[in-house]
Coordinates of C-alpha atoms and ligand atoms in Angstrom, one line a residue:
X1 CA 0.0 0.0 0.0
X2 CA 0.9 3.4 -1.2
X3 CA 2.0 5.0 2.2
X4 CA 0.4 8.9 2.1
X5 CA 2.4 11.5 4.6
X6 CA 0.2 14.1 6.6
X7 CA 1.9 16.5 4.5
X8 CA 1.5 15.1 1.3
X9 CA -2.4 14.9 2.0
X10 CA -2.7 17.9 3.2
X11 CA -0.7 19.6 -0.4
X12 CA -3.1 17.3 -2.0
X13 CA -6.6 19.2 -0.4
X14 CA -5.1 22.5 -1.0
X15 CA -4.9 22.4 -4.0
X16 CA -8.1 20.9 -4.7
X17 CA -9.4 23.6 -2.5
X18 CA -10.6 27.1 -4.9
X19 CA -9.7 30.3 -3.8
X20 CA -11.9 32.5 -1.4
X21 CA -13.2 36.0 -1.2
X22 CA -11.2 38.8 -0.8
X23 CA -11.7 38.9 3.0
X24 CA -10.2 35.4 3.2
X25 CA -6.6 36.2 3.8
X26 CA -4.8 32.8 4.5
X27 CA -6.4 29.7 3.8
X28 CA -5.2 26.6 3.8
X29 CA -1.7 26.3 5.2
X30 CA -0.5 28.1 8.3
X31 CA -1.1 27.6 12.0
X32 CA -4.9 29.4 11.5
X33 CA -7.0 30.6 8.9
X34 CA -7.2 34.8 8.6
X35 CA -10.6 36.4 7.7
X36 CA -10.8 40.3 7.6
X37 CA -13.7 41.6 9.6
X38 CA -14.8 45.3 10.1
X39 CA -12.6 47.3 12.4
X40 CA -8.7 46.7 11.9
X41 CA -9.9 43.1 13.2
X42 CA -9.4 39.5 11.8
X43 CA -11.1 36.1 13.1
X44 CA -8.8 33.4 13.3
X45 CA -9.6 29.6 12.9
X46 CA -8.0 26.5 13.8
X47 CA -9.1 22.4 14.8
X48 CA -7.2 19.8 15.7
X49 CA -8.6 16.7 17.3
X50 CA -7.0 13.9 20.0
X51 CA -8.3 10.2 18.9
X52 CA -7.5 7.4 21.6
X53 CA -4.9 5.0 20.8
X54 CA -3.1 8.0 18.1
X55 CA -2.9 11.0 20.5
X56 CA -3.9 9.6 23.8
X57 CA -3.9 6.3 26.0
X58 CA -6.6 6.2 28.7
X59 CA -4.3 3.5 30.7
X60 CA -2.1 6.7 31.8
X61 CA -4.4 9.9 30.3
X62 CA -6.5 11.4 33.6
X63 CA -9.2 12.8 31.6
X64 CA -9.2 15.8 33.6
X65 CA -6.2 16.3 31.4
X66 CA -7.2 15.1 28.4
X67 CA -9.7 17.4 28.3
X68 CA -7.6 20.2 29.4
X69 CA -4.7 19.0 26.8
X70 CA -7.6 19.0 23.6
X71 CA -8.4 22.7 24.6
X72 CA -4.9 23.8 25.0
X73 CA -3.8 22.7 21.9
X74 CA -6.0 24.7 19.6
X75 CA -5.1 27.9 21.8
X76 CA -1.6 27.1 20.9
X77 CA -2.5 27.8 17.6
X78 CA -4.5 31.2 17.5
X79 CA -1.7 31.8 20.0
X80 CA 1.2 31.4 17.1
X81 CA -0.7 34.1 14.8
X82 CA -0.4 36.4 18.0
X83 CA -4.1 36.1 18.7
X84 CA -7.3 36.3 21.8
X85 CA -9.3 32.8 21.5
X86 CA -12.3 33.2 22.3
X87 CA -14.9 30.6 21.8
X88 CA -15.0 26.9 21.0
X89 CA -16.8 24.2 19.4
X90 CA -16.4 20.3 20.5
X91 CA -17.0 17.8 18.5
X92 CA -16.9 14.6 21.1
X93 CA -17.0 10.8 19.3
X94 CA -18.0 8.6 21.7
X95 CA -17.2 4.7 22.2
X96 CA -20.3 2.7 23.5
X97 CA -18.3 1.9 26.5
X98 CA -17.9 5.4 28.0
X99 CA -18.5 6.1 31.8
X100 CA -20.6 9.2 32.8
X101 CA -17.6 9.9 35.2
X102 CA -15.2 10.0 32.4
X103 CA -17.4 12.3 30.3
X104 CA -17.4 14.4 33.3
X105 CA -13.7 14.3 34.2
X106 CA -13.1 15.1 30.7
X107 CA -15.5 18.1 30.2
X108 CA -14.5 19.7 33.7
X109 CA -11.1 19.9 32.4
X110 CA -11.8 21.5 28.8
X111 CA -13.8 24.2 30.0
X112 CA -11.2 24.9 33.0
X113 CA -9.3 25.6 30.5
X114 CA -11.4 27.6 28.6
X115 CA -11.9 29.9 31.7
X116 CA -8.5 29.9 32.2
X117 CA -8.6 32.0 29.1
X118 CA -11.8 33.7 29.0
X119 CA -13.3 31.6 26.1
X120 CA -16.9 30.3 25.8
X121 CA -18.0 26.8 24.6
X122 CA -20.7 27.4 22.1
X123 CA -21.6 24.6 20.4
X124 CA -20.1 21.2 18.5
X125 CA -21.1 18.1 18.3
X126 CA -22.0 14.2 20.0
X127 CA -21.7 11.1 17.9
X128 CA -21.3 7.3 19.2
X129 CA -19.0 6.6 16.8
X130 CA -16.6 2.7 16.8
X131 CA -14.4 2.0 19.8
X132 CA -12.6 4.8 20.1
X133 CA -13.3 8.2 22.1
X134 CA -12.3 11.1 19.7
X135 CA -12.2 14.9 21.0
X136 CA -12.3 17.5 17.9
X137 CA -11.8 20.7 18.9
X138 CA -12.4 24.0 16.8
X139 CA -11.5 27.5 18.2
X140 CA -12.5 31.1 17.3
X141 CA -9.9 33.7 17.8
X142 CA -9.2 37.7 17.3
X143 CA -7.0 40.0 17.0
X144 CA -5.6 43.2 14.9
X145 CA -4.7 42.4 11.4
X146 CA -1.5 44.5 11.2
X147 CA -0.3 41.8 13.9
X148 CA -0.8 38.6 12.5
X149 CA 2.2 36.7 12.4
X150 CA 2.6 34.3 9.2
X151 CA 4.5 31.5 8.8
X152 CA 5.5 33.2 5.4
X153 CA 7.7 35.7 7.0
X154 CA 11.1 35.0 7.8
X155 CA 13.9 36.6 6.3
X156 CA 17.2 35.9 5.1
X157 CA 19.5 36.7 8.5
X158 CA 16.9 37.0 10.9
X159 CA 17.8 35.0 13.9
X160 CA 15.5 31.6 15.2
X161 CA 13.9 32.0 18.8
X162 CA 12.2 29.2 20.6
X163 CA 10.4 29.4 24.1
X164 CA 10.9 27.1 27.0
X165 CA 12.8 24.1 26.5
X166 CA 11.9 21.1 24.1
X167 CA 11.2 17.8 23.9
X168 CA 9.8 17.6 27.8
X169 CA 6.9 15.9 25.8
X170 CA 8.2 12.9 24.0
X171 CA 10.0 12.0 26.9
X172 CA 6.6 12.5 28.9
X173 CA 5.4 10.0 26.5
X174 CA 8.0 7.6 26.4
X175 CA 7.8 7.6 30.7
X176 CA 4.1 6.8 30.5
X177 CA 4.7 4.2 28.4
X178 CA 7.0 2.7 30.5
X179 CA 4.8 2.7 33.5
X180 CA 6.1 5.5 35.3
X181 CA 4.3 8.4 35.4
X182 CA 4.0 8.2 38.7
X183 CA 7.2 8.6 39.7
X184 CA 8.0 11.9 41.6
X185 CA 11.2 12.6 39.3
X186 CA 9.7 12.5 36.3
X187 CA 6.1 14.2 37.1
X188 CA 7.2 18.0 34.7
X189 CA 8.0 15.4 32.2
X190 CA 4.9 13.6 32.2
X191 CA 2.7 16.6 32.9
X192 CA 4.3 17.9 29.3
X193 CA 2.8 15.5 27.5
X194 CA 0.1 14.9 29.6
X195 CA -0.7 18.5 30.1
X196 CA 1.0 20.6 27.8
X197 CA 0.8 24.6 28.6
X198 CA 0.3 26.5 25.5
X199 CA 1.6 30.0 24.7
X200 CA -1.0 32.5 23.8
X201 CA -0.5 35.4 25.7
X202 CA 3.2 34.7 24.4
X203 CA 2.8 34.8 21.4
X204 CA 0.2 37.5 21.8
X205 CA 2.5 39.5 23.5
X206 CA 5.2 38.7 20.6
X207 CA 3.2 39.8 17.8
X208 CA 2.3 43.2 19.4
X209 CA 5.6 44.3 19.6
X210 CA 6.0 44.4 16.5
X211 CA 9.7 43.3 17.4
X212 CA 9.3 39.5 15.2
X213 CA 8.7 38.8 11.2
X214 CA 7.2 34.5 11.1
X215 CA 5.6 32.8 13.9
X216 CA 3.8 28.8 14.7
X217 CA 3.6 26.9 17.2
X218 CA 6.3 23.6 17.4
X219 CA 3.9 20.2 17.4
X220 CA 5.5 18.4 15.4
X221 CA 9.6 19.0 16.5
X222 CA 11.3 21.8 15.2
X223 CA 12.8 20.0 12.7
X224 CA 9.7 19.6 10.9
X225 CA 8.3 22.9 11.9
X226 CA 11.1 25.2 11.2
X227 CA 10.9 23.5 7.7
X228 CA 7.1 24.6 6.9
X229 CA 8.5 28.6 8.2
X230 CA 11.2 27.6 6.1
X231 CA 9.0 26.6 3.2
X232 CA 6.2 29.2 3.2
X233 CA 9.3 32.1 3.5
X234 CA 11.4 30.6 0.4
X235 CA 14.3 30.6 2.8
X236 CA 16.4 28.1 4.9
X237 CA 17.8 27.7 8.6
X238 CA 20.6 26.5 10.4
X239 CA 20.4 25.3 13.7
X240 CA 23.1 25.5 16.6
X241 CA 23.1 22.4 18.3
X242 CA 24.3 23.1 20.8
X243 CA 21.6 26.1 21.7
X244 CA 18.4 23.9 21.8
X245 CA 17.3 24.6 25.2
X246 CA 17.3 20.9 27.0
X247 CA 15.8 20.8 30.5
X248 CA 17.8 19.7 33.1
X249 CA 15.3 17.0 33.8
X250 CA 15.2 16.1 30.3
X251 CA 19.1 16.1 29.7
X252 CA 19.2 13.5 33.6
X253 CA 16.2 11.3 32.2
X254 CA 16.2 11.0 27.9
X255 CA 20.2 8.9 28.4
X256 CA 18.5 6.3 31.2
X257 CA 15.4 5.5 28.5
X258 CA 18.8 5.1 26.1
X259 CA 17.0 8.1 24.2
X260 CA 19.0 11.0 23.0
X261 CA 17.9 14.5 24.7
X262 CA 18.8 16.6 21.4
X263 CA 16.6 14.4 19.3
X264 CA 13.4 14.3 21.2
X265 CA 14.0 18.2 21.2
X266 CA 14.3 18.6 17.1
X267 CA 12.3 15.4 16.5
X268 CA 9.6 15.0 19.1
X269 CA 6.5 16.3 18.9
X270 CA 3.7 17.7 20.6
X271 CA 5.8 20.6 22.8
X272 CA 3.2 23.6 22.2
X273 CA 6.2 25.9 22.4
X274 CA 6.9 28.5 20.2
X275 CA 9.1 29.5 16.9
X276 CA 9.7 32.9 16.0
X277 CA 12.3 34.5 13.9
X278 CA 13.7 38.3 14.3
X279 CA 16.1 40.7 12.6
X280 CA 19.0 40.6 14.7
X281 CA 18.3 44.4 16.2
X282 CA 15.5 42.8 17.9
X283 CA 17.2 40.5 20.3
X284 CA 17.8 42.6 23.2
X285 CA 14.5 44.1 22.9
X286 CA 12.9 40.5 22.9
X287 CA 14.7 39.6 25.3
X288 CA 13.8 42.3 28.0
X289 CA 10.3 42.0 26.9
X290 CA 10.3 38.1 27.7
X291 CA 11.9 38.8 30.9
X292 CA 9.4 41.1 31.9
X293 CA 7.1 38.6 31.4
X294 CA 9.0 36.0 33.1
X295 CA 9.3 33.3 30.3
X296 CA 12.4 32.2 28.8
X297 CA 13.3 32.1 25.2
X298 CA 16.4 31.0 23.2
X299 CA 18.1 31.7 20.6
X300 CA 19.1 28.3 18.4
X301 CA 20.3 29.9 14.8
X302 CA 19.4 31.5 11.8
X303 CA 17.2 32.1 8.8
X304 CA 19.7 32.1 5.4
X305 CA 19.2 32.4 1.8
X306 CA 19.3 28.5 0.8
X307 CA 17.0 25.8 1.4
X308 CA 15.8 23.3 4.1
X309 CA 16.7 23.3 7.6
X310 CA 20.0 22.0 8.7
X311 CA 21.5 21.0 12.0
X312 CA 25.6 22.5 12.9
X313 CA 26.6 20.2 15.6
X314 CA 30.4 20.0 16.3
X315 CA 31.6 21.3 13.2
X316 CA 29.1 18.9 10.3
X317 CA 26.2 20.1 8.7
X318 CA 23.5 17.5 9.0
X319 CA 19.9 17.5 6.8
X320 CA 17.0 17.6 9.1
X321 CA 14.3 19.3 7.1
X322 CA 11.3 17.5 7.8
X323 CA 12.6 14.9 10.7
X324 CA 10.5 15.4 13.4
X325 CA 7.3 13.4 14.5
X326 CA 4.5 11.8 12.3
X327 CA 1.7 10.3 13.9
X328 CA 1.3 7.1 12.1
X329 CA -2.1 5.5 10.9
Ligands
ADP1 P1 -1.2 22.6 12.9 O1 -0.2 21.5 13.3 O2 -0.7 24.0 13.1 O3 -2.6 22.4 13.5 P2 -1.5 21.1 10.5 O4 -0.2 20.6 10.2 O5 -2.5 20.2 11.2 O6 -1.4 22.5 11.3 O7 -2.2 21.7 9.2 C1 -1.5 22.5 8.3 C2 -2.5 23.3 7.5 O8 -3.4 22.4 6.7 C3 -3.5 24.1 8.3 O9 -3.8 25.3 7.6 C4 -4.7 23.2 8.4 O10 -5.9 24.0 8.7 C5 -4.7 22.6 7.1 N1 -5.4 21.3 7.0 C6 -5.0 20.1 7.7 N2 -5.8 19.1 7.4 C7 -6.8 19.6 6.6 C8 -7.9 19.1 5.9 N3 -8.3 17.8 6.1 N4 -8.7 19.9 5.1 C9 -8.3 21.2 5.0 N5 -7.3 21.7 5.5 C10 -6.5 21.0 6.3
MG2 MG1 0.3 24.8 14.7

């Protein structure tokens, strides 16, 4: 059988897809799509959806947090364009076998979230649908057109920016897996996969300041998401090694699960942090405006003229456009 990517689907409905009108200003293709509205203002639109035994296991899932986790990351998205989200739609696919408590558990979490950021459920969907429980999640957002931040948008020389550390979350994954997720050590781990904390008054703040050109969210591992900035701009990126931000609890953990900490960082998906570039006259601004918001971000290499992105670890070059995680069905 003829094995289809994500990507190469997704190529393939875009350009089956006609063109909109003129208030549609991205479509198909970046972390949200933009429609103009009256008053300097844009909506933006995003879904993603969690299915049991792809996104989630319900052996080591609370479903406190797997509701919380199918709301958070669709604010990750309006959050990469530098936008408010505001209200939701949930579309729940229910096995036969599903416990009232569960539903409960699952629910109480999604709209904690949705307080959390001052967004309104209104409206979705309930089907029984097979053996497995599906969540599908669309959000609403808002925010000033002059401000949206497109993947489109890096330039040759601007420097790469990450928040937070990555690959916390494939780590997380791989520790449930093994069966210990209870364990005290390895509970920020677990909680990033489990409960991943997205960054939308980040990016929010970001995008105001004017400060940044491109902009998405990392779910897939930077290697793979750098490479869609990369493709959208026409433009390439190199990578320092060694200025991927590893947590210390990653760098103690990844070696004893014989995994490497620098891969699940550019490979591992499902981190929710953020990917901005910058013309280099930015960084100390960005810098003191991050600090003042008390979150951390990093600077791991540059934009250039070429293609692809590529990886400079001690002294080699190394291919990586594309590498990072593919959920498999
Ligand atoms: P993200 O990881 O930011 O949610 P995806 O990689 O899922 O983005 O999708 C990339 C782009 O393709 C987005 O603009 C998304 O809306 C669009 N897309 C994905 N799947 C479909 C689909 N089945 N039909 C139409 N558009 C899709
Ligand atoms: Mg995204």
């Amino acid at each position: 059988m003829h094995h289809l990517s994500e990507r190469n689907i997704i190529e393939a409905i875009a350009r089956q897809s006609r063109g909109g009108p003129p208030e549609l200003i991205k479509g198909i293709g970046d972390d949200c799509a933009v429609v103009r509205k009256a008053g300097g203002l844009v909506d933006l639109w995003t879904t993603d959806a969690l299915v049991q035994g792809v996104h989630f296991d319900l052996a080591w899932h609370p479903p406190r947090l797997l509701g919380r986790k199918a709301a958070s990351v669709n604010i990750s998205d309006i959050g990469a364009m530098g936008g408010r989200p505001r209200f939701a739609l949930l579309c729940l696919g229910l096995p036969a076998a599903c416990s009232r408590q569960l539903l409960d558990e699952l629910m109480a979490g999604f709209l904690e979230v949705l307080t959390m950021h001052d967004m309104v459920l209104v409206g979705g969907d309930t089907v029984f649908a097979g053996e497995r429980l599906m969540l599908s999640v669309t959000v609403c957002g808002e925010m000033e057109e002059r401000h949206v931040c497109y993947r489109a948008a890096a330039r040759p020389d601007d420097l790469i920016w990450v928040s937070g550390c990555l690959g916390d979350a494939a780590c997380g994954l791989a520790l449930c897996r093994q069966g210990l997720r209870a364990e005290e050590a390895y509970l920020s781990l677990c909680r990033a996969h489990l409960d991943p904390q997205p960054q939308a008054r980040l990016g929010r703040l970001l995008a105001q300041s004017g400060l940044i050109h491109a902009m998405m969210d990392i779910s897939d591992g930077l290697a793979t998401d750098l490479a869609h900035i990369c493709k959208a701009s026409g433009v390439g990126a190199e990578i320092m090694a060694p200025d991927v931000p590893l947590s210390p609890e990653l760098q103690k953990t990844a070696p004893a699960l014989q995994l490497a900490p620098l891969e699940l960082a550019l490979q591992g998906g499902e981190d929710y942090q953020l990917v901005f570039t910058a013309p280099a006259d930015s960084s100390a601004p960005l810098q003191d405006l991050c600090r003042g918001a008390g979150r951390d971000i990093a600077c791991v290499g540059r934009i250039t003229a070429g293609e692809g992105v590529m990886l400079c670890r001690e002294g080699e070059r190394q291919d990586i456009t594309f590498r990072g995680y593919e959920h498999t069905f």
